[in-house]
Short mmCIF file of C-alpha atoms and ligand atoms in Angstrom, two decimals:
data_model
loop_
_atom_site.label_atom_id
_atom_site.label_comp_id
_atom_site.label_asym_id
_atom_site.label_seq_id
_atom_site.Cartn_x
_atom_site.Cartn_y
_atom_site.Cartn_z
CA MET A 1 93.66 103.10 71.94
CA ARG A 2 95.71 101.12 69.55
CA LEU A 3 95.42 97.67 71.10
CA ALA A 4 98.87 96.65 70.17
CA VAL A 5 100.44 99.28 71.95
CA GLY A 6 98.46 98.59 75.09
CA ALA A 7 99.34 95.07 74.72
CA THR A 8 103.25 95.98 74.49
CA ILE A 9 103.47 98.65 77.40
CA VAL A 10 101.48 95.93 79.73
CA ILE A 11 103.99 93.04 79.03
CA VAL A 12 107.22 95.94 79.31
CA ALA A 13 104.35 96.88 82.46
CA LEU A 14 104.96 92.62 83.71
CA SER A 15 107.92 92.23 83.09
CA LEU A 16 109.16 95.35 85.24
CA LEU A 17 107.21 94.27 87.51
CA SER A 18 109.35 90.76 88.27
CA VAL A 19 111.94 93.17 88.59
CA LEU A 20 110.66 95.67 91.09
CA VAL A 21 108.28 93.80 92.93
CA THR A 22 110.70 91.20 95.00
CA GLY A 23 111.05 92.58 97.93
CA GLN A 24 110.17 89.55 99.87
CA GLU A 25 112.85 87.24 100.23
CA ALA A 26 115.14 87.91 103.43
CA GLY A 27 118.98 88.40 103.04
CA ALA A 28 120.44 89.46 106.52
CA ALA A 29 120.03 87.33 109.18
CA ASP A 30 118.12 89.57 111.75
CA GLU A 31 115.69 89.96 108.16
CA VAL A 32 115.38 86.35 108.65
CA HIS A 33 114.32 86.81 112.26
CA ALA A 34 112.21 90.00 112.19
CA ARG A 35 110.29 87.96 109.23
CA ALA A 36 109.92 84.65 111.12
CA LYS A 37 108.48 87.03 113.83
CA ARG A 38 105.75 88.45 112.15
CA SER A 39 102.42 87.60 111.56
CA SER A 40 101.85 83.80 110.38
CA ASN A 41 100.57 84.88 107.00
CA LEU A 42 103.72 86.20 106.05
CA VAL A 43 105.92 82.74 106.60
CA GLY A 44 105.33 80.02 104.31
CA GLY A 45 104.36 79.92 100.54
CA ALA A 46 107.53 80.35 98.40
CA LYS A 47 107.61 83.23 96.04
CA THR A 48 109.13 83.72 93.02
CA LEU A 49 112.50 85.21 92.82
CA ASP A 50 114.14 87.46 90.20
CA LYS A 51 116.30 85.92 87.94
CA LYS A 52 119.30 88.38 88.41
CA ASP A 53 118.77 88.25 92.37
CA ALA A 54 118.90 84.48 91.83
CA GLU A 55 121.85 84.67 90.25
CA GLN A 56 123.67 86.78 92.49
CA ARG A 57 122.75 84.95 95.44
CA LEU A 58 123.79 81.66 93.92
CA GLN A 59 127.54 82.86 92.18
CA ALA A 60 128.05 83.80 95.76
CA SER A 61 127.70 80.11 97.10
CA LEU A 62 129.52 79.27 94.04
CA ASP A 63 132.28 81.36 94.97
CA LYS A 64 132.63 80.40 98.26
CA LEU A 65 132.58 76.95 97.85
CA ALA A 66 134.88 77.31 94.69
CA ALA A 67 137.59 78.64 97.76
CA GLY A 68 137.12 75.36 99.48
CA ASP A 69 136.46 71.98 98.30
CA GLY A 70 134.06 72.27 95.59
CA PRO A 71 132.39 71.71 93.52
CA ASN A 72 133.50 74.01 91.01
CA TYR A 73 130.61 74.64 88.95
CA ARG A 74 130.09 78.17 86.80
CA ILE A 75 126.15 79.83 85.77
CA SER A 76 125.07 79.42 81.98
CA LYS A 77 121.45 80.35 82.77
CA VAL A 78 118.81 80.90 85.20
CA TYR A 79 115.60 79.72 84.09
CA SER A 80 113.46 80.33 87.06
CA ALA A 81 114.10 80.34 91.21
CA THR A 82 111.81 80.57 94.22
CA THR A 83 112.17 81.86 97.62
CA GLN A 84 110.96 80.52 100.70
CA VAL A 85 110.81 82.04 104.42
CA VAL A 86 111.38 78.99 106.36
CA SER A 87 113.57 78.55 109.26
CA GLY A 88 116.03 80.89 107.41
CA THR A 89 115.00 81.58 103.83
CA LEU A 90 114.89 78.95 101.09
CA THR A 91 116.18 79.42 97.49
CA LYS A 92 115.43 77.10 94.72
CA ILE A 93 116.67 77.68 91.59
CA ASP A 94 116.34 75.85 88.20
CA VAL A 95 119.99 76.09 86.98
CA GLU A 96 122.09 75.40 83.72
CA LEU A 97 125.46 74.90 85.06
CA PHE A 98 129.00 74.16 83.73
CA ASN A 99 130.49 71.95 85.34
CA GLU A 100 133.91 70.39 85.95
CA ASN A 101 134.38 69.28 82.61
CA ASP A 102 133.07 72.24 81.20
CA GLU A 103 129.94 70.56 80.24
CA LYS A 104 126.54 72.31 80.44
CA GLU A 105 123.88 70.49 82.42
CA ARG A 106 120.63 71.52 84.30
CA CYS A 107 120.40 71.17 87.95
CA THR A 108 118.08 72.30 90.71
CA VAL A 109 120.26 74.12 93.16
CA LYS A 110 118.69 74.21 96.84
CA ILE A 111 120.46 77.23 98.99
CA TRP A 112 118.81 77.22 102.66
CA ALA A 113 120.68 80.03 104.50
CA GLN A 114 120.19 80.51 107.82
CA PRO A 115 123.09 83.48 108.18
CA TRP A 116 122.68 83.78 111.70
CA LEU A 117 124.35 79.77 112.60
CA PRO A 118 128.66 79.73 111.83
CA ASN A 119 128.11 77.53 108.93
CA GLY A 120 124.70 78.54 108.26
CA TYR A 121 124.54 77.70 103.97
CA GLU A 122 123.50 75.03 102.74
CA VAL A 123 123.67 74.12 99.32
CA THR A 124 122.32 71.48 97.52
CA PHE A 125 122.72 70.48 93.97
CA ASP A 126 120.59 67.86 92.22
CA CYS A 127 121.99 66.96 88.47
CA PRO A 128 120.83 64.30 86.34
CA ASN A 129 121.98 61.26 86.51
CA LYS A 130 124.19 61.79 89.46
CA GLU A 131 124.09 61.60 93.12
CA LEU A 132 122.91 64.45 95.46
CA VAL A 133 125.71 66.68 96.32
CA LYS A 134 125.34 68.70 99.78
CA ARG A 135 127.94 71.28 101.13
CA ARG A 136 127.97 73.81 103.11
CA HIS A 137 129.92 76.92 103.68
CA SER A 138 129.48 80.29 105.67
CA ARG A 139 128.60 83.47 105.25
CA SER A 140 131.30 86.22 104.24
CA VAL A 141 131.36 89.57 102.87
CA GLU A 142 134.99 88.53 101.13
CA GLN A 143 133.38 85.64 99.06
CA LEU A 144 133.24 88.33 96.60
CA GLU A 145 137.42 88.26 96.60
CA LYS A 146 137.85 85.74 93.66
CA LYS A 147 141.47 84.25 93.01
CA THR A 148 140.45 84.32 89.22
CA HIS A 149 139.33 87.72 88.81
CA LYS A 150 140.40 89.41 85.78
CA LYS A 151 141.77 93.17 86.09
CA ARG A 152 139.53 95.88 84.71
CA ASN A 153 140.28 96.97 81.51
CA HIS A 154 140.28 100.67 81.72
CA HIS A 155 140.80 101.42 78.28
CA SER A 156 137.33 100.71 77.43
CA LEU A 157 134.72 102.53 79.44
CA ASP A 158 131.48 102.36 77.70
CA LYS A 159 128.50 105.31 78.44
CA THR A 160 127.14 103.38 80.72
CA GLU A 161 130.35 103.09 83.21
CA HIS A 162 131.40 106.39 82.34
CA LEU A 163 127.71 107.19 83.90
CA PHE A 164 129.04 104.82 86.57
CA SER A 165 132.19 106.69 87.64
CA LYS A 166 130.71 109.90 87.83
CA PHE A 167 127.89 108.25 89.91
CA GLN A 168 130.57 106.91 91.91
CA ILE A 169 132.20 109.84 92.45
CA LYS A 170 129.00 111.90 93.12
CA TYR A 171 127.78 109.30 96.29
CA ASN A 172 131.47 108.60 97.34
CA ARG A 173 131.13 104.89 96.48
CA ARG A 174 134.52 102.77 97.49
CA TYR A 175 133.75 99.29 96.34
CA HIS A 176 136.36 97.27 98.14
CA THR A 177 137.23 94.58 95.74
CA ALA A 178 137.18 94.83 91.79
CA MET A 179 134.74 91.36 92.01
CA GLU A 180 132.09 94.10 93.97
CA HIS A 181 133.01 96.76 91.75
CA GLN A 182 131.81 94.57 88.60
CA MET A 183 128.47 93.35 90.62
CA ARG A 184 128.13 97.36 91.34
CA LEU A 185 128.40 97.84 87.71
CA ARG A 186 125.89 95.38 86.59
CA ILE A 187 122.99 96.08 89.25
CA PHE A 188 123.72 99.76 88.10
CA LYS A 189 123.25 98.65 84.50
CA GLN A 190 119.59 96.63 84.99
CA ASN A 191 118.93 100.01 87.05
CA LEU A 192 119.27 102.29 83.91
CA GLU A 193 116.74 99.77 82.19
CA ILE A 194 114.55 100.27 85.15
CA ILE A 195 114.89 104.07 85.14
CA LYS A 196 114.19 103.58 81.70
CA GLU A 197 111.07 101.85 82.09
CA LEU A 198 109.63 103.62 84.83
CA ASN A 199 110.18 107.29 82.72
CA ARG A 200 108.78 105.31 79.30
CA ASN A 201 105.72 104.72 81.60
CA GLU A 202 105.08 108.21 83.56
CA MET A 203 102.11 109.00 83.93
CA GLY A 204 102.53 112.02 85.76
CA SER A 205 105.01 114.90 85.52
CA ALA A 206 108.25 112.45 87.37
CA LYS A 207 111.41 111.76 86.66
CA TYR A 208 113.59 109.07 87.29
CA GLY A 209 117.09 108.94 87.46
CA ILE A 210 120.50 108.22 88.81
CA THR A 211 120.23 108.45 92.73
CA GLU A 212 122.47 107.26 95.50
CA PHE A 213 120.22 103.99 95.77
CA ALA A 214 121.46 103.62 91.89
CA ASP A 215 123.75 100.75 92.51
CA LEU A 216 121.61 98.74 94.43
CA THR A 217 119.11 95.68 94.39
CA SER A 218 115.57 96.37 95.04
CA THR A 219 116.48 94.01 98.25
CA GLU A 220 118.89 96.03 99.65
CA TYR A 221 116.98 99.12 98.77
CA LYS A 222 114.20 97.90 100.61
CA GLN A 223 116.35 97.94 103.61
CA ARG A 224 115.98 101.84 103.65
CA THR A 225 112.28 101.33 104.08
CA GLY A 226 110.93 99.32 106.72
CA LEU A 227 106.74 98.90 107.06
CA TRP A 228 105.78 95.90 108.15
CA GLN A 229 102.13 95.01 106.15
CA ARG A 230 99.61 95.05 108.88
CA SER A 231 98.33 91.40 109.32
CA GLU A 232 94.67 90.14 108.40
CA ASP A 233 94.68 88.14 111.67
CA LYS A 234 95.50 91.13 113.83
CA PRO A 235 93.14 94.06 112.73
CA SER A 236 94.50 97.40 113.74
CA LYS A 237 93.23 98.67 117.50
CA ASN A 238 93.04 102.61 116.38
CA ALA A 239 89.58 104.16 116.31
CA PRO A 240 87.94 105.30 113.45
CA ALA A 241 88.92 108.92 112.67
CA VAL A 242 86.49 111.59 112.72
CA ILE A 243 85.99 113.37 109.27
CA PRO A 244 85.13 116.84 109.38
CA ASN A 245 82.97 117.97 107.09
CA ILE A 246 84.51 121.14 105.66
CA GLU A 247 85.67 122.47 101.85
CA LEU A 248 88.84 121.62 100.59
CA PRO A 249 90.74 124.54 99.66
CA LYS A 250 92.68 124.09 96.08
CA GLU A 251 96.28 123.45 98.01
CA PHE A 252 97.50 122.99 101.11
CA ASP A 253 100.49 123.07 102.89
CA TRP A 254 101.41 122.45 106.99
CA ARG A 255 105.09 123.36 106.12
CA GLU A 256 104.19 127.24 105.51
CA LYS A 257 102.34 126.77 108.95
CA GLY A 258 106.08 125.82 110.46
CA VAL A 259 104.69 122.42 112.57
CA ILE A 260 106.86 120.60 110.27
CA SER A 261 110.76 119.69 111.49
CA LYS A 262 112.96 119.30 108.92
CA VAL A 263 113.98 116.36 106.72
CA LYS A 264 115.75 113.81 108.75
CA ASN A 265 117.70 110.67 107.63
CA GLN A 266 117.01 107.26 108.58
CA GLY A 267 120.19 105.94 107.33
CA MET A 268 120.39 101.97 106.34
CA CYS A 269 117.98 101.33 108.86
CA GLY A 270 114.24 100.16 108.17
CA SER A 271 113.05 102.40 110.92
CA CYS A 272 110.95 104.39 108.39
CA TRP A 273 107.81 103.83 110.86
CA ALA A 274 109.28 105.47 113.55
CA PHE A 275 110.25 108.80 111.21
CA SER A 276 106.52 108.67 109.91
CA VAL A 277 105.29 108.33 113.86
CA THR A 278 107.70 111.67 115.02
CA GLY A 279 106.34 113.48 112.00
CA ASN A 280 102.93 112.82 112.75
CA VAL A 281 103.48 113.86 116.14
CA GLU A 282 105.79 116.64 116.42
CA GLY A 283 102.88 118.07 113.81
CA LEU A 284 100.04 117.29 116.01
CA HIS A 285 101.91 118.98 119.15
CA ALA A 286 102.67 122.08 117.22
CA VAL A 287 99.51 122.80 115.18
CA LYS A 288 97.53 122.27 118.88
CA THR A 289 100.56 124.74 121.14
CA GLY A 290 102.17 126.47 118.23
CA LYS A 291 105.94 125.06 119.42
CA LEU A 292 107.47 122.81 116.89
CA GLU A 293 109.74 120.32 119.29
CA GLU A 294 111.64 117.48 117.48
CA TYR A 295 111.23 114.04 118.82
CA SER A 296 112.92 110.83 119.50
CA GLU A 297 113.16 108.66 116.69
CA GLN A 298 115.62 106.56 118.78
CA GLU A 299 113.50 106.06 121.71
CA LEU A 300 111.16 104.13 119.45
CA LEU A 301 114.17 101.83 118.27
CA ASP A 302 114.78 101.47 122.02
CA CYS A 303 111.84 101.40 123.68
CA ASP A 304 109.06 99.96 121.48
CA THR A 305 108.74 96.55 122.10
CA SER A 306 105.87 95.76 119.79
CA ASP A 307 108.10 97.09 116.71
CA SER A 308 111.60 95.93 115.75
CA ALA A 309 113.65 98.67 115.50
CA CYS A 310 115.84 98.32 112.32
CA ASN A 311 113.99 95.24 110.98
CA GLY A 312 110.76 97.32 110.58
CA GLY A 313 107.59 98.28 112.76
CA LEU A 314 103.87 99.52 111.82
CA MET A 315 102.81 102.83 112.95
CA ASP A 316 99.56 101.55 115.00
CA ASN A 317 102.04 99.76 117.20
CA ALA A 318 104.27 102.88 117.88
CA TYR A 319 101.22 104.49 119.06
CA GLU A 320 100.25 102.31 121.71
CA ALA A 321 103.51 101.46 122.75
CA ILE A 322 104.66 105.68 123.15
CA GLU A 323 101.24 105.77 125.44
CA HIS A 324 102.55 102.24 127.09
CA ILE A 325 106.26 103.63 127.66
CA GLY A 326 105.20 107.35 128.34
CA GLY A 327 105.85 109.69 126.49
CA LEU A 328 108.46 111.11 123.72
CA GLU A 329 111.74 112.79 124.23
CA LEU A 330 113.26 115.25 122.67
CA GLU A 331 115.39 114.08 119.61
CA SER A 332 118.13 116.54 121.24
CA ASP A 333 118.01 114.27 124.67
CA TYR A 334 117.54 111.02 123.13
CA PRO A 335 119.42 111.28 119.80
CA TYR A 336 119.59 108.92 116.33
CA GLU A 337 122.15 106.12 116.44
CA GLY A 338 120.40 104.07 113.28
CA ARG A 339 120.42 100.44 115.56
CA LYS A 340 118.53 99.20 118.56
CA ASP A 341 120.16 99.97 121.53
CA GLN A 342 119.37 100.01 125.45
CA CYS A 343 116.31 101.60 126.09
CA LYS A 344 117.56 104.55 128.11
CA PHE A 345 113.79 106.21 128.51
CA SER A 346 113.55 109.45 131.09
CA LYS A 347 109.72 110.08 132.82
CA SER A 348 111.55 113.50 133.20
CA LYS A 349 112.03 114.12 129.50
CA VAL A 350 108.82 113.73 128.30
CA HIS A 351 108.02 116.23 125.86
CA VAL A 352 104.76 115.23 124.35
CA LYS A 353 101.95 112.07 125.53
CA VAL A 354 99.95 109.85 123.11
CA LYS A 355 96.91 107.99 123.91
CA GLY A 356 96.78 105.48 120.95
CA GLY A 357 96.09 106.42 117.26
CA VAL A 358 93.04 106.73 114.53
CA ASP A 359 92.89 105.33 111.35
CA LEU A 360 91.47 106.79 108.49
CA PRO A 361 89.50 105.91 105.50
CA LYS A 362 90.62 104.78 102.93
CA ASN A 363 89.66 107.80 100.59
CA GLU A 364 91.72 110.69 99.96
CA THR A 365 89.09 113.12 100.01
CA ALA A 366 88.44 112.50 103.32
CA ILE A 367 92.30 112.46 104.51
CA ALA A 368 92.66 116.03 102.90
CA GLN A 369 89.77 117.19 105.26
CA TRP A 370 91.31 115.82 108.28
CA LEU A 371 94.91 117.24 107.14
CA ILE A 372 93.74 120.27 107.48
CA ALA A 373 91.92 120.20 110.38
CA ASN A 374 94.25 118.28 112.28
CA GLY A 375 97.91 117.88 110.96
CA PRO A 376 100.07 116.02 108.93
CA ILE A 377 99.24 112.24 108.33
CA SER A 378 100.97 108.90 108.47
CA ILE A 379 100.72 106.64 105.74
CA GLY A 380 102.25 103.53 104.42
CA ILE A 381 103.38 103.38 100.59
CA ASN A 382 104.77 101.07 98.21
CA ALA A 383 108.47 102.65 97.57
CA ASN A 384 109.07 101.02 94.28
CA ALA A 385 108.95 104.73 92.14
CA MET A 386 110.80 106.04 94.97
CA GLN A 387 114.55 104.49 94.67
CA PHE A 388 114.84 106.60 91.34
CA TYR A 389 113.06 109.53 92.11
CA ARG A 390 114.33 113.01 90.82
CA GLY A 391 111.04 115.17 91.20
CA GLY A 392 108.16 116.29 89.70
CA VAL A 393 104.27 114.59 90.78
CA SER A 394 105.17 110.51 90.60
CA HIS A 395 102.63 108.62 88.55
CA PRO A 396 103.69 105.40 88.16
CA TRP A 397 101.57 102.89 86.02
CA LYS A 398 99.68 101.02 88.63
CA ALA A 399 101.38 97.72 87.79
CA LEU A 400 104.65 99.14 89.03
CA CYS A 401 103.61 100.59 91.91
CA SER A 402 100.70 97.94 93.28
CA LYS A 403 99.07 99.15 96.35
CA LYS A 404 98.78 95.66 98.20
CA ASN A 405 102.60 96.55 98.25
CA LEU A 406 103.33 98.65 101.23
CA ASP A 407 106.67 99.00 102.64
CA HIS A 408 107.83 102.25 103.27
CA GLY A 409 105.78 104.67 106.32
CA VAL A 410 106.41 108.03 105.28
CA LEU A 411 104.32 111.74 106.49
CA ILE A 412 101.45 113.31 103.96
CA VAL A 413 102.35 117.34 105.03
CA GLY A 414 99.92 118.96 102.36
CA TYR A 415 98.47 118.53 98.80
CA GLY A 416 98.54 120.69 95.89
CA VAL A 417 97.93 121.00 91.89
CA SER A 418 100.36 121.33 89.17
CA ASP A 419 98.85 122.44 85.71
CA TYR A 420 100.23 122.03 82.49
CA PRO A 421 98.32 123.60 80.02
CA MET A 422 100.54 122.89 77.11
CA PHE A 423 99.63 119.37 77.48
CA LYS A 424 96.51 119.89 78.92
CA LYS A 425 96.64 118.06 82.02
CA THR A 426 96.51 118.54 86.11
CA LEU A 427 97.73 116.81 88.23
CA PRO A 428 96.78 116.88 92.01
CA TYR A 429 99.08 115.46 94.03
CA TRP A 430 100.11 114.96 97.74
CA ILE A 431 103.12 116.46 99.47
CA VAL A 432 105.02 113.62 101.67
CA LYS A 433 107.67 114.02 103.95
CA ASN A 434 110.04 111.27 103.47
CA SER A 435 113.13 110.51 106.05
CA TRP A 436 116.15 109.75 103.37
CA GLY A 437 117.61 113.39 104.04
CA PRO A 438 117.33 116.23 102.11
CA LYS A 439 119.26 115.40 99.50
CA TRP A 440 116.58 112.79 97.98
CA GLY A 441 113.86 113.55 96.19
CA GLU A 442 113.03 117.16 95.69
CA GLN A 443 114.75 118.80 98.90
CA GLY A 444 113.66 115.64 100.72
CA TYR A 445 109.60 115.46 99.89
CA TYR A 446 108.02 113.22 97.40
CA ARG A 447 105.25 114.64 95.24
CA VAL A 448 102.95 111.47 94.73
CA TYR A 449 99.42 111.84 92.13
CA ARG A 450 96.26 112.45 94.43
CA GLY A 451 93.07 110.85 93.41
CA ASP A 452 93.09 107.18 92.43
CA ASN A 453 95.16 105.59 95.46
CA THR A 454 98.95 106.24 93.37
CA CYS A 455 101.29 103.83 95.23
CA GLY A 456 98.63 102.76 98.09
CA VAL A 457 98.88 106.36 99.84
CA SER A 458 95.42 106.07 101.18
CA GLU A 459 95.63 102.63 102.39
CA MET A 460 96.81 102.66 105.64
CA ALA A 461 96.82 106.45 106.39
CA SER A 462 96.69 107.06 110.28
CA SER A 463 97.24 109.09 113.15
CA ALA A 464 98.42 109.61 116.84
CA VAL A 465 95.99 111.15 119.09
CA LEU A 466 97.55 113.43 121.59
CA GLU A 467 96.78 113.16 125.27
C1 NAG B 501 85.02 110.12 100.66
O1 NAG B 501 84.91 111.03 101.65
C2 NAG B 501 84.25 112.11 100.83
C3 NAG B 501 83.97 113.47 102.10
O2 NAG B 501 84.40 112.89 103.48
C4 NAG B 501 82.77 112.04 100.61
O3 NAG B 501 81.84 112.69 100.53
C5 NAG B 501 82.75 110.70 99.90
O4 NAG B 501 81.49 110.35 99.80
C6 NAG B 501 83.40 109.45 99.89
N1 NAG B 501 83.77 108.66 98.92
C7 NAG B 501 83.24 107.26 99.26
C8 NAG B 501 83.77 106.34 98.00
O5 NAG B 501 82.89 106.78 100.20
#
């Protein structure tokens, strides 16, 4: 290959990486709590924060301060930023600001956010030759409403704005203020760039485009996932799975055997882990008994104390929790609410019991063998390419979808191969059941490349064991 082309791709990939792989910072109070509760290896170090995220965060604080007693700064340019989980989040931003006299000065701004406190935001401005300015402000959704905001000019709709209004109609988006509209439009524009890059670097056959998540930042989008990292100091208690030595057929799909329930929707709650587990248990139970039942994720949100409901969890924890709780109730008896509620578990309504779990090897051949012999498999996956996935076999550039950054729990239900004789291309893939409703992806499913651990598909494969 020509070196120059390769180098360009790497540069593009790396710059994109900074946009895509920024799901580390904590925004909402509950998320901060959840992260602090998690293993200590996640807490501590400062991580690079994407400039546009930093700008948004700083703008929100400046708006809030301007509405109070100042100072009245405007952002000229963000040079760099880091974020760190402390008691709350500490964001440090190296930024050029316009001061009250419209002069530029380069300052370090620290935003220490403890959103669960009444006046939980402390903003410190450290500017050259000036005393440190320290201010506090509260958290408010209304902080985006600003008196100085100009009315939108409806006569200059460019192409992006046209796409944006189509998006708003299709996904029924209503923004409450003109300010929020402008902010969402800005995010939408940036996402169009990411979509372009994903399509340009796609090695499979997937198409990326505008989805219902097209007006969300990567941080907001990741609230629809919810998988914790397995902590290194607390290894999985699962036994290793026994891999049957069977010859693999070219294709296999558990959906055709009637053991997979309809695609569900976790909503705006980081409960992917619970959906991954119910899908797994539903499948195992149906394979064993011939009867497909739907089990309750809400029971896990309410009663599994080792996981954190809408603030994320681990499938490993849930297998053990189901054993402790005493089994799973039916979805219809214990319906989904999408938020943590009181545990209403009733032993008399149990339909399936679990005895811990097993871990599958990080080997995609072995995973396929186990799948055929047993049923669907819970996996962790990096969800970067899923935000804008519209269909096809997804094989993103590795740098855009690191196997180390598993943030979403889903379910492998089968596998297959796509042949593209015209392009002399053969694409083996996994069929992955997601929990973002049937309108997402391919009727709620994701096809992801099989054979090179794309997006970490084989890193965290596991299953419950039925009693
Ligand atoms: C993966 O599993 C298959 C079948 O179980 C086995 O033949 C193969 O050697 C394994 N590969 C590695 C790298 O361990």
